[in-house]
PDB file of C-alpha atoms in Angstrom:
ATOM      1  CA  UNK B 183      18.551  -3.697 -15.622  1.00 36.00           C
ATOM      2  CA  UNK B 184      19.106  -7.330 -14.706  1.00 35.00           C
ATOM      3  CA  UNK B 185      15.420  -8.024 -15.258  1.00 35.00           C
ATOM      4  CA  UNK B 186      15.548  -6.301 -18.666  1.00 39.00           C
ATOM      5  CA  UNK B 187      18.555  -8.388 -19.655  1.00 39.00           C
ATOM      6  CA  UNK B 188      16.850 -11.600 -18.582  1.00 35.00           C
ATOM      7  CA  UNK B 189      13.731 -10.726 -20.535  1.00 38.00           C
ATOM      8  CA  UNK B 190      15.707  -9.702 -23.617  1.00 43.00           C
ATOM      9  CA  UNK B 191      17.706 -12.924 -23.622  1.00 41.00           C
ATOM     10  CA  UNK B 192      14.580 -15.028 -23.216  1.00 43.00           C
ATOM     11  CA  UNK B 193      16.196 -16.805 -20.283  1.00 41.00           C
ATOM     12  CA  UNK B 194      13.836 -15.461 -17.637  1.00 40.00           C
ATOM     13  CA  UNK B 195      11.370 -17.747 -15.970  1.00 39.00           C
ATOM     14  CA  UNK B 196       8.442 -16.792 -13.785  1.00 39.00           C
ATOM     15  CA  UNK B 197      10.566 -17.605 -10.722  1.00 40.00           C
ATOM     16  CA  UNK B 198      13.311 -15.255 -11.934  1.00 37.00           C
ATOM     17  CA  UNK B 199      10.880 -12.390 -12.375  1.00 35.00           C
ATOM     18  CA  UNK B 200       8.958 -13.028  -9.155  1.00 39.00           C
ATOM     19  CA  UNK B 201      12.127 -13.155  -7.062  1.00 38.00           C
ATOM     20  CA  UNK B 202      13.714 -10.034  -8.563  1.00 38.00           C
ATOM     21  CA  UNK B 203      14.421  -7.413  -5.925  1.00 41.00           C
ATOM     22  CA  UNK B 204      16.088  -4.052  -6.486  1.00 40.00           C
ATOM     23  CA  UNK B 205      19.589  -3.587  -5.136  1.00 39.00           C
ATOM     24  CA  UNK B 206      19.852  -2.199  -1.619  1.00 43.00           C
ATOM     25  CA  UNK B 207      21.471   0.960  -2.938  1.00 41.00           C
ATOM     26  CA  UNK B 208      18.794   1.494  -5.608  1.00 38.00           C
ATOM     27  CA  UNK B 209      16.708   4.624  -5.106  1.00 39.00           C
ATOM     28  CA  UNK B 210      13.349   4.046  -3.488  1.00 40.00           C
ATOM     29  CA  UNK B 211      10.460   4.328  -5.904  1.00 39.00           C
ATOM     30  CA  UNK B 212       6.757   4.747  -5.470  1.00 44.00           C
ATOM     31  CA  UNK B 213       5.917   2.991  -8.725  1.00 44.00           C
ATOM     32  CA  UNK B 214       2.787   1.307  -7.408  1.00 43.00           C
ATOM     33  CA  UNK B 215       1.686   4.400  -5.525  1.00 45.00           C
ATOM     34  CA  UNK B 216       1.578   6.353  -8.783  1.00 55.00           C
ATOM     35  CA  UNK B 217      -2.021   5.168  -9.075  1.00 68.00           C
ATOM     36  CA  UNK B 218      -2.846   7.480  -6.195  1.00 72.00           C
ATOM     37  CA  UNK B 219      -2.883  11.051  -7.492  1.00 70.00           C
ATOM     38  CA  UNK B 220      -0.573  13.479  -5.732  1.00 69.00           C
ATOM     39  CA  UNK B 221      -2.137  16.455  -4.040  1.00 70.00           C
ATOM     40  CA  UNK B 222      -5.402  14.653  -3.388  1.00 76.00           C
ATOM     41  CA  UNK B 223      -7.218  15.844  -0.274  1.00 85.00           C
ATOM     42  CA  UNK B 224      -7.551  13.305   2.497  1.00 92.00           C
ATOM     43  CA  UNK B 225     -10.985  12.764   4.032  1.00 95.00           C
ATOM     44  CA  UNK B 226      -9.339  11.568   7.239  1.00 96.00           C
ATOM     45  CA  UNK B 227      -7.339  14.801   7.508  1.00 96.00           C
ATOM     46  CA  UNK B 228     -10.609  16.745   7.636  1.00 95.00           C
ATOM     47  CA  UNK B 229     -11.762  14.982  10.806  1.00 97.00           C
ATOM     48  CA  UNK B 230     -11.998  17.349  13.784  1.00 96.00           C
ATOM     49  CA  UNK B 231      -9.463  15.766  16.147  1.00 97.00           C
ATOM     50  CA  UNK B 232      -6.188  13.902  16.002  1.00 97.00           C
ATOM     51  CA  UNK B 233      -7.829  11.097  17.980  1.00 97.00           C
ATOM     52  CA  UNK B 234     -10.609  10.730  15.382  1.00 97.00           C
ATOM     53  CA  UNK B 235      -7.991  10.634  12.619  1.00 97.00           C
ATOM     54  CA  UNK B 236      -6.017   7.966  14.484  1.00 98.00           C
ATOM     55  CA  UNK B 237      -9.101   5.829  15.076  1.00 98.00           C
ATOM     56  CA  UNK B 238     -10.107   5.964  11.403  1.00 98.00           C
ATOM     57  CA  UNK B 239      -6.565   5.278  10.169  1.00 98.00           C
ATOM     58  CA  UNK B 240      -6.168   2.352  12.551  1.00 98.00           C
ATOM     59  CA  UNK B 241      -9.482   0.905  11.330  1.00 98.00           C
ATOM     60  CA  UNK B 242      -8.246   1.049   7.734  1.00 98.00           C
ATOM     61  CA  UNK B 243      -4.957  -0.534   8.823  1.00 98.00           C
ATOM     62  CA  UNK B 244      -6.659  -3.349  10.752  1.00 98.00           C
ATOM     63  CA  UNK B 245      -9.077  -4.085   7.913  1.00 98.00           C
ATOM     64  CA  UNK B 246      -6.338  -4.128   5.266  1.00 98.00           C
ATOM     65  CA  UNK B 247      -4.218  -6.375   7.500  1.00 98.00           C
ATOM     66  CA  UNK B 248      -7.132  -8.801   7.884  1.00 98.00           C
ATOM     67  CA  UNK B 249      -7.741  -8.814   4.124  1.00 97.00           C
ATOM     68  CA  UNK B 250      -4.011  -9.294   3.439  1.00 97.00           C
ATOM     69  CA  UNK B 251      -3.761 -12.229   5.851  1.00 97.00           C
ATOM     70  CA  UNK B 252      -7.000 -13.942   4.792  1.00 97.00           C
ATOM     71  CA  UNK B 253      -6.695 -17.247   2.956  1.00 96.00           C
ATOM     72  CA  UNK B 254      -9.046 -16.051   0.227  1.00 95.00           C
ATOM     73  CA  UNK B 255      -6.619 -13.225  -0.573  1.00 95.00           C
ATOM     74  CA  UNK B 256      -3.410 -15.206  -0.089  1.00 94.00           C
ATOM     75  CA  UNK B 257      -4.489 -18.017  -2.422  1.00 94.00           C
ATOM     76  CA  UNK B 258      -6.169 -15.856  -5.024  1.00 91.00           C
ATOM     77  CA  UNK B 259      -4.726 -14.851  -8.365  1.00 92.00           C
ATOM     78  CA  UNK B 260      -6.204 -11.392  -7.921  1.00 92.00           C
ATOM     79  CA  UNK B 261      -4.070  -8.288  -7.457  1.00 93.00           C
ATOM     80  CA  UNK B 262      -6.052  -7.627  -4.295  1.00 94.00           C
ATOM     81  CA  UNK B 263      -3.118  -8.913  -2.241  1.00 95.00           C
ATOM     82  CA  UNK B 264      -0.878  -6.185  -3.665  1.00 95.00           C
ATOM     83  CA  UNK B 265      -3.353  -3.448  -2.765  1.00 95.00           C
ATOM     84  CA  UNK B 266      -4.060  -4.969   0.651  1.00 97.00           C
ATOM     85  CA  UNK B 267      -0.333  -5.039   1.352  1.00 96.00           C
ATOM     86  CA  UNK B 268       0.109  -1.439   0.191  1.00 96.00           C
ATOM     87  CA  UNK B 269      -2.912  -0.313   2.209  1.00 97.00           C
ATOM     88  CA  UNK B 270      -1.512  -2.085   5.256  1.00 97.00           C
ATOM     89  CA  UNK B 271       1.882  -0.440   4.832  1.00 97.00           C
ATOM     90  CA  UNK B 272       0.702   3.061   3.957  1.00 97.00           C
ATOM     91  CA  UNK B 273      -1.970   3.098   6.669  1.00 98.00           C
ATOM     92  CA  UNK B 274       0.640   1.912   9.165  1.00 98.00           C
ATOM     93  CA  UNK B 275       2.926   4.762   8.129  1.00 97.00           C
ATOM     94  CA  UNK B 276       0.091   7.293   8.365  1.00 98.00           C
ATOM     95  CA  UNK B 277      -0.814   5.913  11.793  1.00 97.00           C
ATOM     96  CA  UNK B 278       2.788   6.346  12.898  1.00 97.00           C
ATOM     97  CA  UNK B 279       2.769   9.999  11.903  1.00 98.00           C
ATOM     98  CA  UNK B 280      -0.507  10.524  13.766  1.00 98.00           C
ATOM     99  CA  UNK B 281       0.781   8.803  16.904  1.00 96.00           C
ATOM    100  CA  UNK B 282       3.675  11.268  16.818  1.00 97.00           C
ATOM    101  CA  UNK B 283       1.210  14.162  16.655  1.00 97.00           C
ATOM    102  CA  UNK B 284       1.800  14.999  12.975  1.00 97.00           C
ATOM    103  CA  UNK B 285      -0.960  15.076  10.367  1.00 96.00           C
ATOM    104  CA  UNK B 286       0.765  14.081   7.119  1.00 95.00           C
ATOM    105  CA  UNK B 287      -1.907  14.600   4.460  1.00 94.00           C
ATOM    106  CA  UNK B 288       0.118  12.857   1.740  1.00 93.00           C
ATOM    107  CA  UNK B 289       0.467   9.693   3.838  1.00 95.00           C
ATOM    108  CA  UNK B 290      -3.205   9.767   4.799  1.00 96.00           C
ATOM    109  CA  UNK B 291      -4.160  10.155   1.125  1.00 94.00           C
ATOM    110  CA  UNK B 292      -1.942   7.207   0.171  1.00 94.00           C
ATOM    111  CA  UNK B 293      -3.602   5.117   2.881  1.00 96.00           C
ATOM    112  CA  UNK B 294      -7.101   5.999   1.690  1.00 96.00           C
ATOM    113  CA  UNK B 295      -6.260   5.509  -1.978  1.00 94.00           C
ATOM    114  CA  UNK B 296      -4.639   2.094  -1.510  1.00 95.00           C
ATOM    115  CA  UNK B 297      -7.482   1.011   0.754  1.00 96.00           C
ATOM    116  CA  UNK B 298     -10.025   2.041  -1.898  1.00 94.00           C
ATOM    117  CA  UNK B 299      -8.092   0.185  -4.600  1.00 93.00           C
ATOM    118  CA  UNK B 300      -7.950  -2.916  -2.402  1.00 95.00           C
ATOM    119  CA  UNK B 301     -11.724  -2.844  -2.107  1.00 94.00           C
ATOM    120  CA  UNK B 302     -12.150  -2.709  -5.888  1.00 92.00           C
ATOM    121  CA  UNK B 303     -10.994  -6.322  -6.186  1.00 88.00           C
TER     122      UNK B 303
END
């Protein structure tokens, strides 16, 4: 709402918009993840063992982390940094579930989707 008010009044600058963060008590949203269709089957989840799933998920995590931290991504105007960050986060979450012995297909799908989107840019 604050962002809407700033935009409506014409008083918003790029710094205002870039630094806007939702309140701590605001409900968590998956606005960026909406690009990844719900109910999509995960290719990683079809691997035969939990170890194979973990290895593949960790590879996606490590690659997205490297892309996120690379100078060419950090200093680019491309949205690749957003997708690299989301891939890094969602693959890290999926990896956490796998390390706990749980195959969470939704988290694996999010990881794969964000990783694929990162590679489009």
